[in-house]
Amino acid sequence: MEIRYQSTRSSGETVTASQAILKGLAEDGGLYVPTVIPGLDCSLEEISKMDYQETAYQVMKQFFTDFTEDELKTCINRAYDDKFDTKEIAPLVQKDGVYYLELFHGATIAFKDMALSILPHLLTTSAKKNKITNQIVILTATSGDTGKAALAGFADVEGTRIIVFYPKNGVSAIQERQMITQKGSNTFVVGITGNFDDAQSGVKAMFNNKELAKVMDEKGYQFSSANSINIGRLVPQVVYYVYSYTRLLAKGEVESGEPVNFVVPTGNFGNILAAFYAKNMGVPVGKLICASNENKVLFDFFETGVYDRNREFILTSSPSMDILISSNLERLLYMLSGGNAEATQERMNALSGEGKYAITDEMRGQMKDFVGGWAGEAQTAAEIKRVYEASGYVMDTHTAVASAVYHDYRAKTKDTAKTVIASTASPYKFATSVMTAIDEKYRGMDDFTLIDELQKTSGVKIPKAVEEIRSAPVLHDTVCETADMQKTVEKILGL
Ligand SMILES: *Cc1c(COP(=O)(O)O)cnc(C)c1O
């Protein structure tokens, strides 16, 4: 069956998977969604005998139906190779009575690598299939991790350029260093004076600017997006939910059909939406626990049915979740409204106007799979320390938010279902916050000293990604005002 994609904001016209990947965002500003979520055509028991790459093929072939088997397998094998420091790609680690699904074994030690190592291949294959001759310009806003993962994925990929905007004062020191040392003659990194939401809004405005698109086309360029609004990001993330469930099956940790809870530290709502897609594909998922930090706009939404971004933006120790506009929620709203594009458009208009919208009781009734929770800064730090002292396992701040939220949920509900916590970053990426959480004596020490201390504490080898940036020269130092983002792009491209 061919799966086609349509915008969340207008019904009617549909596009193929490769066209949706190329465009990133639909012309009306909506997000592409599959008209139906496909099922798997082999059993979870069969998948439990497959490796990560084969599992990826089983999932992706259901969504990307205009790719040939050969095209998809080539993309998969180029992505999930020895860039990952473990053969399992996404290992499941049992500690402290739960399973941590480690999604940080790729090139930039954060979960964005899971999708961004394959997106460039999906994109260049899509360009070929659609006879595109323009150079593809990847425009990305990042709260820290996407930027580096996208830069690493696209660096020196022929026919592409990548421009990354990040909040100059809103990412960790290691995150910034990872980006500004990026090699590759087609890579550009720009700090902006605003926060992540400003960066994301600026990027969206450029995508929607028809005038700019015309000028670019004349010069042989067109935009595409590596942000999690691209369906080519979302689908590869479905894979590891299928993979982790089938690993539990393979080990006899769950029986066939036994539901498993997933806890996901959430910002833009991409990762947890992928888990929801996995559930809709047939994976027995119990609760989807959406964990937020102090920017708890999603928690409030699950509690009240009102999404309200009118609040202070808080910088936390889990910066990749410091987000007040969770873009991918639009895809869930569209599904919950029964595919009502008009209503979705109205809500999104309200969000960009008054900064809030409400959903209907009927839609709320369909959200029973989701549970919202949040953890503050002190609770997050305490969870890192607690798990370390109980089991020797050292986790990063984002994972700790999820872990703290899970234990609150479990205490409150007495739900003892087996639970997988998405572990979204290596603790090395946030060494300062992690080490001071474990012991106050580390406060004030510099990042690289703490990285050495972290190795002694955790017994986990320092990843290559961290070793590399110790001595790498700074190659990018552009900073601009939020209002000047487009001017900066024009300058980079020579428009
Ligand atoms: C991006 C990111 C998240 C949030 O994921 P979303 O898909 O935006 O919800 C959580 N943790 C880390 C480490 C991340 O990089």
Short mmCIF file of C-alpha atoms in Angstrom, two decimals, residues 1-493:
data_model
loop_
_atom_site.label_atom_id
_atom_site.label_comp_id
_atom_site.label_asym_id
_atom_site.label_seq_id
_atom_site.Cartn_x
_atom_site.Cartn_y
_atom_site.Cartn_z
CA MET A 1 0.00 0.00 0.00
CA GLU A 2 1.33 3.45 -0.90
CA ILE A 3 1.48 5.84 2.05
CA ARG A 4 0.99 9.48 1.15
CA TYR A 5 1.54 12.58 3.27
CA GLN A 6 -0.62 15.58 3.84
CA SER A 7 -0.37 18.84 5.70
CA THR A 8 -1.90 19.18 9.17
CA ARG A 9 -3.32 22.55 8.06
CA SER A 10 -5.14 21.82 4.81
CA SER A 11 -6.88 18.79 3.42
CA GLY A 12 -6.81 17.70 -0.16
CA GLU A 13 -3.42 17.60 -1.78
CA THR A 14 -1.06 14.82 -0.74
CA VAL A 15 2.61 14.18 -1.56
CA THR A 16 4.89 11.15 -1.60
CA ALA A 17 7.26 10.37 1.26
CA SER A 18 10.27 11.62 -0.69
CA GLN A 19 8.50 14.89 -1.51
CA ALA A 20 7.53 15.37 2.13
CA ILE A 21 11.14 14.75 3.20
CA LEU A 22 12.43 17.25 0.64
CA LYS A 23 9.98 19.98 1.60
CA GLY A 24 10.29 19.55 5.37
CA LEU A 25 7.39 21.87 6.10
CA ALA A 26 4.22 21.99 3.95
CA GLU A 27 3.62 25.17 1.96
CA ASP A 28 0.75 26.24 4.21
CA GLY A 29 3.05 26.08 7.24
CA GLY A 30 1.62 22.74 8.39
CA LEU A 31 3.51 19.57 9.16
CA TYR A 32 3.37 16.51 6.93
CA VAL A 33 1.61 13.49 8.40
CA PRO A 34 0.95 10.08 6.86
CA THR A 35 -2.71 9.77 5.84
CA VAL A 36 -2.75 6.51 7.81
CA ILE A 37 -0.22 5.03 10.21
CA PRO A 38 0.80 1.73 8.65
CA GLY A 39 1.14 -1.55 10.52
CA LEU A 40 4.13 -3.88 10.46
CA ASP A 41 3.96 -6.83 8.11
CA CYS A 42 5.97 -9.18 10.22
CA SER A 43 5.38 -10.12 13.85
CA LEU A 44 7.23 -8.58 16.79
CA GLU A 45 8.57 -12.09 17.54
CA GLU A 46 10.14 -12.17 14.09
CA ILE A 47 11.60 -8.69 14.59
CA SER A 48 13.04 -9.77 17.92
CA LYS A 49 15.50 -11.92 15.95
CA MET A 50 16.59 -9.02 13.75
CA ASP A 51 19.38 -6.52 14.35
CA TYR A 52 18.91 -2.74 14.45
CA GLN A 53 19.41 -2.23 10.72
CA GLU A 54 16.91 -4.92 9.77
CA THR A 55 14.41 -3.56 12.28
CA ALA A 56 14.90 -0.11 10.78
CA TYR A 57 14.11 -1.49 7.35
CA GLN A 58 10.92 -3.17 8.59
CA VAL A 59 9.67 0.11 10.07
CA MET A 60 10.83 2.55 7.40
CA LYS A 61 9.59 0.55 4.43
CA GLN A 62 6.05 0.94 5.80
CA PHE A 63 6.29 4.73 5.81
CA PHE A 64 8.64 5.51 2.91
CA THR A 65 6.78 3.53 0.29
CA ASP A 66 8.19 5.35 -2.73
CA PHE A 67 11.75 4.30 -1.85
CA THR A 68 12.99 1.04 -3.35
CA GLU A 69 14.30 -1.69 -1.07
CA ASP A 70 17.78 -1.00 -2.33
CA GLU A 71 17.52 2.75 -1.74
CA LEU A 72 16.26 2.32 1.82
CA LYS A 73 18.79 -0.33 2.76
CA THR A 74 21.61 1.81 1.38
CA CYS A 75 20.43 4.78 3.49
CA ILE A 76 20.14 2.57 6.59
CA ASN A 77 23.54 0.96 6.18
CA ARG A 78 25.25 4.30 5.63
CA ALA A 79 23.62 5.74 8.73
CA TYR A 80 23.87 2.98 11.32
CA ASP A 81 27.48 1.94 10.92
CA ASP A 82 30.58 2.36 13.04
CA LYS A 83 29.77 6.02 13.67
CA PHE A 84 27.96 4.37 16.58
CA ASP A 85 30.24 3.06 19.29
CA THR A 86 28.14 -0.06 19.88
CA LYS A 87 26.92 -2.74 17.49
CA GLU A 88 23.49 -2.65 19.13
CA ILE A 89 23.13 1.03 18.06
CA ALA A 90 20.53 1.61 20.82
CA PRO A 91 21.34 -0.62 23.80
CA LEU A 92 18.82 -1.28 26.54
CA VAL A 93 20.42 -1.14 29.98
CA GLN A 94 18.65 -2.55 33.02
CA LYS A 95 19.40 -0.50 36.18
CA ASP A 96 17.55 0.51 39.30
CA GLY A 97 14.48 -1.56 38.37
CA VAL A 98 13.89 0.03 34.95
CA TYR A 99 15.32 -0.14 31.45
CA TYR A 100 17.27 2.81 30.10
CA LEU A 101 17.18 2.90 26.32
CA GLU A 102 20.52 4.54 25.51
CA LEU A 103 20.05 6.64 22.41
CA PHE A 104 23.38 8.44 22.69
CA HIS A 105 25.91 6.14 21.10
CA GLY A 106 26.19 8.09 17.83
CA ALA A 107 28.59 10.73 16.57
CA THR A 108 27.40 13.57 18.81
CA ILE A 109 26.36 11.55 21.88
CA ALA A 110 22.72 12.69 21.93
CA PHE A 111 19.58 10.98 20.66
CA LYS A 112 19.27 13.33 17.68
CA ASP A 113 21.96 11.18 16.02
CA MET A 114 19.43 8.37 15.73
CA ALA A 115 17.54 10.29 13.06
CA LEU A 116 20.13 12.78 11.83
CA SER A 117 22.59 10.15 10.75
CA ILE A 118 20.06 8.89 8.22
CA LEU A 119 18.29 12.12 7.22
CA PRO A 120 21.03 13.38 4.85
CA HIS A 121 20.85 10.07 2.97
CA LEU A 122 17.06 10.11 2.84
CA LEU A 123 17.21 13.68 1.62
CA THR A 124 19.79 13.24 -1.14
CA THR A 125 18.00 10.08 -2.29
CA SER A 126 14.72 12.04 -2.32
CA ALA A 127 16.34 14.81 -4.38
CA LYS A 128 17.54 12.29 -6.97
CA LYS A 129 14.14 10.60 -7.13
CA ASN A 130 12.43 13.93 -7.75
CA LYS A 131 15.06 15.17 -10.25
CA ILE A 132 15.98 18.17 -8.11
CA THR A 133 19.09 19.98 -9.34
CA ASN A 134 19.10 22.88 -6.84
CA GLN A 135 21.50 22.71 -3.96
CA ILE A 136 19.60 21.80 -0.77
CA VAL A 137 20.08 24.33 2.02
CA ILE A 138 19.36 22.86 5.43
CA LEU A 139 18.15 25.55 7.77
CA THR A 140 18.01 24.52 11.41
CA ALA A 141 17.16 26.03 14.75
CA THR A 142 18.65 24.19 17.69
CA SER A 143 18.28 24.14 21.45
CA GLY A 144 21.70 22.52 21.53
CA ASP A 145 21.72 18.93 20.35
CA THR A 146 19.99 19.03 16.96
CA GLY A 147 22.51 21.54 15.67
CA LYS A 148 25.57 19.43 16.22
CA ALA A 149 23.89 16.22 15.11
CA ALA A 150 22.66 17.89 11.90
CA LEU A 151 26.08 19.46 11.25
CA ALA A 152 27.77 16.10 11.71
CA GLY A 153 25.23 14.39 9.46
CA PHE A 154 25.41 16.91 6.62
CA ALA A 155 29.08 17.96 6.74
CA ASP A 156 30.56 17.55 3.27
CA VAL A 157 27.45 15.77 1.92
CA GLU A 158 27.46 16.69 -1.76
CA GLY A 159 24.64 18.91 -3.01
CA THR A 160 23.86 20.28 0.46
CA ARG A 161 24.68 23.24 2.70
CA ILE A 162 23.71 23.55 6.32
CA ILE A 163 23.08 26.69 8.37
CA VAL A 164 22.43 26.26 12.11
CA PHE A 165 21.05 28.95 14.43
CA TYR A 166 21.40 28.50 18.19
CA PRO A 167 20.60 30.69 21.22
CA LYS A 168 24.00 32.17 22.07
CA ASN A 169 23.34 32.07 25.83
CA GLY A 170 21.03 29.08 25.94
CA VAL A 171 23.18 26.00 25.33
CA SER A 172 25.77 24.21 27.45
CA ALA A 173 29.45 25.03 27.04
CA ILE A 174 30.12 21.59 25.58
CA GLN A 175 27.18 21.90 23.18
CA GLU A 176 28.43 25.26 21.93
CA ARG A 177 31.98 24.01 21.56
CA GLN A 178 30.77 20.98 19.61
CA MET A 179 29.05 23.26 17.10
CA ILE A 180 31.59 26.04 16.67
CA THR A 181 34.39 23.56 15.99
CA GLN A 182 32.42 21.81 13.22
CA LYS A 183 34.45 21.04 10.10
CA GLY A 184 33.09 20.91 6.54
CA SER A 185 33.12 23.66 3.92
CA ASN A 186 29.30 23.47 3.59
CA THR A 187 28.64 24.11 7.31
CA PHE A 188 27.64 27.46 8.89
CA VAL A 189 26.90 28.07 12.58
CA VAL A 190 25.31 31.28 13.87
CA GLY A 191 24.56 32.29 17.47
CA ILE A 192 21.50 34.51 17.96
CA THR A 193 20.81 36.92 20.80
CA GLY A 194 17.33 35.40 21.43
CA ASN A 195 16.22 32.04 22.87
CA PHE A 196 15.39 28.76 21.13
CA ASP A 197 11.78 29.72 20.39
CA ASP A 198 13.06 32.88 18.67
CA ALA A 199 15.45 30.78 16.59
CA GLN A 200 12.70 28.35 15.66
CA SER A 201 10.25 31.12 14.76
CA GLY A 202 12.90 32.86 12.65
CA VAL A 203 13.62 29.66 10.74
CA LYS A 204 9.92 28.98 10.19
CA ALA A 205 9.43 32.52 8.86
CA MET A 206 12.18 31.97 6.30
CA PHE A 207 10.62 28.68 5.22
CA ASN A 208 7.29 30.41 4.69
CA ASN A 209 8.79 33.37 2.83
CA LYS A 210 7.77 32.85 -0.83
CA GLU A 211 9.77 35.87 -2.00
CA LEU A 212 12.94 34.43 -0.50
CA ALA A 213 12.21 31.01 -2.04
CA LYS A 214 11.97 32.62 -5.48
CA VAL A 215 15.27 34.48 -5.14
CA MET A 216 16.92 31.29 -3.91
CA ASP A 217 15.56 29.22 -6.76
CA GLU A 218 17.01 31.71 -9.25
CA LYS A 219 20.41 31.20 -7.64
CA GLY A 220 20.05 27.40 -7.59
CA TYR A 221 19.12 26.86 -3.94
CA GLN A 222 16.15 25.53 -2.04
CA PHE A 223 15.51 25.09 1.66
CA SER A 224 14.84 21.91 3.51
CA SER A 225 14.61 21.24 7.20
CA ALA A 226 16.52 18.94 9.49
CA ASN A 227 14.34 19.91 12.46
CA SER A 228 12.07 17.34 13.98
CA ILE A 229 9.21 18.74 11.93
CA ASN A 230 10.67 16.77 8.99
CA ILE A 231 8.94 13.43 8.62
CA GLY A 232 12.40 12.06 7.74
CA ARG A 233 13.35 12.72 11.36
CA LEU A 234 10.23 11.31 12.93
CA VAL A 235 10.07 7.93 11.20
CA PRO A 236 13.64 6.84 12.06
CA GLN A 237 12.74 7.53 15.69
CA VAL A 238 9.88 5.03 15.56
CA VAL A 239 12.49 2.33 14.94
CA TYR A 240 14.04 2.28 18.41
CA TYR A 241 10.70 1.90 20.14
CA VAL A 242 10.02 -1.20 18.04
CA TYR A 243 13.60 -2.30 18.64
CA SER A 244 13.52 -1.87 22.42
CA TYR A 245 10.21 -3.68 22.81
CA THR A 246 11.46 -6.58 20.71
CA ARG A 247 14.69 -6.75 22.75
CA LEU A 248 12.56 -7.23 25.87
CA LEU A 249 10.67 -9.97 24.04
CA ALA A 250 13.91 -11.61 22.91
CA LYS A 251 15.25 -11.68 26.47
CA GLY A 252 11.99 -13.04 27.83
CA GLU A 253 11.55 -9.91 29.96
CA VAL A 254 8.03 -9.46 28.59
CA GLU A 255 5.51 -11.90 27.20
CA SER A 256 4.02 -11.46 23.78
CA GLY A 257 1.44 -8.66 23.94
CA GLU A 258 2.49 -7.44 27.41
CA PRO A 259 2.29 -3.66 27.53
CA VAL A 260 5.41 -1.63 28.37
CA ASN A 261 5.44 2.00 29.51
CA PHE A 262 7.77 4.47 27.83
CA VAL A 263 9.00 7.59 29.59
CA VAL A 264 10.33 10.29 27.29
CA PRO A 265 12.11 13.52 28.29
CA THR A 266 10.29 15.92 26.02
CA GLY A 267 10.84 19.29 24.37
CA ASN A 268 9.57 19.56 20.83
CA PHE A 269 7.36 16.47 21.24
CA GLY A 270 9.13 14.58 18.44
CA ASN A 271 10.58 11.68 20.37
CA ILE A 272 7.41 10.88 22.29
CA LEU A 273 5.29 11.25 19.15
CA ALA A 274 7.47 8.58 17.55
CA ALA A 275 6.60 6.30 20.48
CA PHE A 276 2.92 7.02 19.83
CA TYR A 277 3.41 6.10 16.17
CA ALA A 278 5.07 2.85 17.31
CA LYS A 279 2.03 2.13 19.44
CA ASN A 280 -0.22 2.78 16.46
CA MET A 281 1.90 0.40 14.39
CA GLY A 282 1.09 -2.37 16.85
CA VAL A 283 3.74 -2.23 19.59
CA PRO A 284 2.05 -2.98 22.94
CA VAL A 285 2.63 0.34 24.67
CA GLY A 286 1.01 1.00 28.04
CA LYS A 287 1.45 4.59 29.15
CA LEU A 288 3.44 7.22 27.31
CA ILE A 289 4.84 9.37 30.07
CA CYS A 290 5.76 12.82 28.84
CA ALA A 291 8.43 14.31 31.11
CA SER A 292 9.08 18.06 31.14
CA ASN A 293 11.53 20.24 33.04
CA GLU A 294 10.47 23.56 34.62
CA ASN A 295 9.23 24.71 31.21
CA LYS A 296 6.22 22.53 31.90
CA VAL A 297 3.85 23.78 29.22
CA LEU A 298 3.12 20.19 28.13
CA PHE A 299 2.40 19.01 31.68
CA ASP A 300 -0.12 21.83 32.06
CA PHE A 301 -1.61 20.93 28.69
CA PHE A 302 -2.15 17.31 29.74
CA GLU A 303 -3.68 18.48 33.02
CA THR A 304 -6.04 21.12 31.64
CA GLY A 305 -6.46 20.68 27.88
CA VAL A 306 -5.16 24.22 27.41
CA TYR A 307 -1.82 24.86 25.76
CA ASP A 308 -0.53 28.21 26.99
CA ARG A 309 2.92 29.46 26.14
CA ASN A 310 2.40 32.78 27.92
CA ARG A 311 4.91 32.25 30.69
CA GLU A 312 8.50 32.91 31.52
CA PHE A 313 11.07 30.95 29.53
CA ILE A 314 13.32 29.22 32.07
CA LEU A 315 16.92 28.20 31.37
CA THR A 316 17.50 24.83 33.03
CA SER A 317 20.21 22.18 33.27
CA SER A 318 18.34 20.21 30.58
CA PRO A 319 18.54 22.85 27.81
CA SER A 320 17.36 20.59 25.00
CA MET A 321 13.96 20.60 26.70
CA ASP A 322 13.83 24.36 27.27
CA ILE A 323 11.01 24.85 24.80
CA LEU A 324 7.64 26.57 25.05
CA ILE A 325 6.38 25.78 21.55
CA SER A 326 6.40 22.03 21.03
CA SER A 327 6.10 21.89 17.25
CA ASN A 328 5.33 18.21 16.87
CA LEU A 329 2.31 18.44 19.13
CA GLU A 330 0.55 19.76 16.02
CA ARG A 331 0.74 16.27 14.54
CA LEU A 332 -0.94 14.78 17.60
CA LEU A 333 -3.66 17.46 17.59
CA TYR A 334 -4.37 16.69 13.98
CA MET A 335 -4.74 12.99 14.75
CA LEU A 336 -6.85 13.56 17.85
CA SER A 337 -9.19 15.86 15.94
CA GLY A 338 -9.84 13.05 13.47
CA GLY A 339 -7.79 14.71 10.74
CA ASN A 340 -9.48 18.10 11.02
CA ALA A 341 -7.05 20.40 9.20
CA GLU A 342 -9.23 23.47 9.60
CA ALA A 343 -9.44 23.10 13.38
CA THR A 344 -5.68 22.45 13.56
CA GLN A 345 -4.99 25.58 11.53
CA GLU A 346 -7.22 27.62 13.86
CA ARG A 347 -5.41 26.34 16.94
CA MET A 348 -2.03 27.11 15.42
CA ASN A 349 -3.21 30.61 14.50
CA ALA A 350 -4.33 31.08 18.08
CA LEU A 351 -0.94 29.85 19.31
CA SER A 352 0.95 32.37 17.21
CA GLY A 353 -1.59 35.11 18.05
CA GLU A 354 -2.67 34.90 21.70
CA GLY A 355 -0.09 32.25 22.50
CA LYS A 356 -2.65 29.66 23.56
CA TYR A 357 -5.39 27.32 22.46
CA ALA A 358 -7.72 24.72 23.97
CA ILE A 359 -8.71 21.28 22.77
CA THR A 360 -12.15 19.69 23.00
CA ASP A 361 -13.22 17.22 25.70
CA GLU A 362 -13.50 14.58 23.03
CA MET A 363 -9.86 15.12 22.07
CA ARG A 364 -8.85 15.00 25.71
CA GLY A 365 -10.69 11.72 26.02
CA GLN A 366 -8.44 10.27 23.34
CA MET A 367 -5.28 11.28 25.15
CA LYS A 368 -5.59 8.62 27.85
CA ASP A 369 -2.40 6.95 26.61
CA PHE A 370 -0.44 10.02 27.70
CA VAL A 371 0.55 11.03 31.21
CA GLY A 372 2.31 14.33 31.84
CA GLY A 373 4.85 14.95 34.56
CA TRP A 374 7.61 17.41 35.34
CA ALA A 375 10.67 17.69 37.52
CA GLY A 376 12.34 20.85 38.81
CA GLU A 377 16.05 21.53 38.98
CA ALA A 378 16.63 20.26 42.53
CA GLN A 379 14.63 17.10 41.91
CA THR A 380 16.54 16.40 38.70
CA ALA A 381 19.90 16.75 40.42
CA ALA A 382 18.71 14.58 43.32
CA GLU A 383 17.66 11.85 40.88
CA ILE A 384 21.13 11.78 39.29
CA LYS A 385 22.66 11.37 42.73
CA ARG A 386 20.09 8.80 43.91
CA VAL A 387 20.50 6.50 40.90
CA TYR A 388 24.28 6.82 41.01
CA GLU A 389 24.38 5.90 44.68
CA ALA A 390 21.88 3.06 44.26
CA SER A 391 23.35 1.45 41.16
CA GLY A 392 26.54 3.19 40.01
CA TYR A 393 24.76 4.32 36.83
CA VAL A 394 25.43 7.91 35.83
CA MET A 395 22.78 9.59 33.69
CA ASP A 396 22.53 12.98 32.05
CA THR A 397 20.17 15.75 33.15
CA HIS A 398 17.50 15.11 30.47
CA THR A 399 17.30 11.43 31.30
CA ALA A 400 17.18 12.36 34.99
CA VAL A 401 14.08 14.51 34.40
CA ALA A 402 12.40 11.45 32.88
CA SER A 403 13.62 9.16 35.62
CA ALA A 404 12.36 11.49 38.36
CA VAL A 405 8.99 11.88 36.65
CA TYR A 406 8.68 8.11 36.31
CA HIS A 407 9.30 7.44 40.00
CA ASP A 408 6.70 10.08 40.95
CA TYR A 409 4.24 8.44 38.56
CA ARG A 410 4.94 4.99 39.92
CA ALA A 411 4.58 6.09 43.55
CA LYS A 412 1.29 7.81 42.75
CA THR A 413 -0.31 5.11 40.56
CA LYS A 414 1.33 1.88 41.81
CA ASP A 415 1.60 0.95 38.12
CA THR A 416 4.22 -1.82 38.08
CA ALA A 417 4.29 -2.41 34.30
CA LYS A 418 7.77 -2.84 32.84
CA THR A 419 9.10 0.57 31.90
CA VAL A 420 11.61 1.89 29.42
CA ILE A 421 13.11 5.35 29.97
CA ALA A 422 14.46 7.03 26.86
CA SER A 423 18.00 8.04 27.75
CA THR A 424 18.60 10.92 25.41
CA ALA A 425 22.12 12.15 26.05
CA SER A 426 25.42 10.95 27.34
CA PRO A 427 26.26 12.35 30.80
CA TYR A 428 29.51 13.59 29.23
CA LYS A 429 27.56 16.17 27.30
CA PHE A 430 26.40 17.77 30.55
CA ALA A 431 29.34 16.89 32.75
CA THR A 432 29.18 20.04 34.89
CA SER A 433 25.54 19.62 35.92
CA VAL A 434 25.95 15.87 36.37
CA MET A 435 29.06 16.04 38.54
CA THR A 436 27.79 18.83 40.76
CA ALA A 437 24.59 16.85 41.23
CA ILE A 438 26.64 13.91 42.48
CA ASP A 439 28.85 16.02 44.73
CA GLU A 440 28.84 19.75 45.49
CA LYS A 441 32.64 19.70 45.74
CA TYR A 442 32.81 19.81 41.93
CA ARG A 443 31.10 23.20 41.69
CA GLY A 444 33.21 25.81 39.91
CA MET A 445 35.58 23.35 38.24
CA ASP A 446 36.05 23.66 34.48
CA ASP A 447 34.29 21.40 32.01
CA PHE A 448 37.21 19.31 30.90
CA THR A 449 38.41 18.66 34.45
CA LEU A 450 34.91 17.43 35.23
CA ILE A 451 34.94 15.20 32.18
CA ASP A 452 38.00 13.46 33.60
CA GLU A 453 36.29 13.21 36.99
CA LEU A 454 33.19 11.77 35.33
CA GLN A 455 35.26 9.01 33.78
CA LYS A 456 36.61 8.07 37.22
CA THR A 457 33.13 8.19 38.75
CA SER A 458 31.20 6.29 36.09
CA GLY A 459 33.87 3.98 34.76
CA VAL A 460 32.54 4.73 31.26
CA LYS A 461 35.20 5.63 28.71
CA ILE A 462 35.24 9.24 27.47
CA PRO A 463 33.47 9.20 24.08
CA LYS A 464 35.38 10.15 20.94
CA ALA A 465 33.01 13.09 20.39
CA VAL A 466 34.25 14.67 23.64
CA GLU A 467 37.94 13.91 23.17
CA GLU A 468 37.82 15.55 19.75
CA ILE A 469 36.60 18.94 20.91
CA ARG A 470 39.18 19.35 23.66
CA SER A 471 41.73 20.72 21.24
CA ALA A 472 39.72 21.48 18.10
CA PRO A 473 40.01 25.06 16.77
CA VAL A 474 36.95 27.36 16.72
CA LEU A 475 35.81 27.66 13.10
CA HIS A 476 32.53 29.58 13.53
CA ASP A 477 32.07 32.85 15.42
CA THR A 478 29.09 34.57 13.76
CA VAL A 479 26.52 36.11 16.12
CA CYS A 480 23.42 38.02 15.00
CA GLU A 481 20.29 39.68 16.40
CA THR A 482 17.14 37.58 16.13
CA ALA A 483 15.73 40.11 13.67
CA ASP A 484 18.71 39.69 11.35
CA MET A 485 18.51 35.94 10.78
CA GLN A 486 17.33 36.25 7.20
CA LYS A 487 20.00 38.84 6.37
CA THR A 488 22.60 36.42 7.68
CA VAL A 489 21.30 33.63 5.45
CA GLU A 490 21.30 35.93 2.43
CA LYS A 491 24.90 36.84 3.14
CA ILE A 492 26.00 33.23 3.54
CA LEU A 493 24.35 32.21 0.27
#
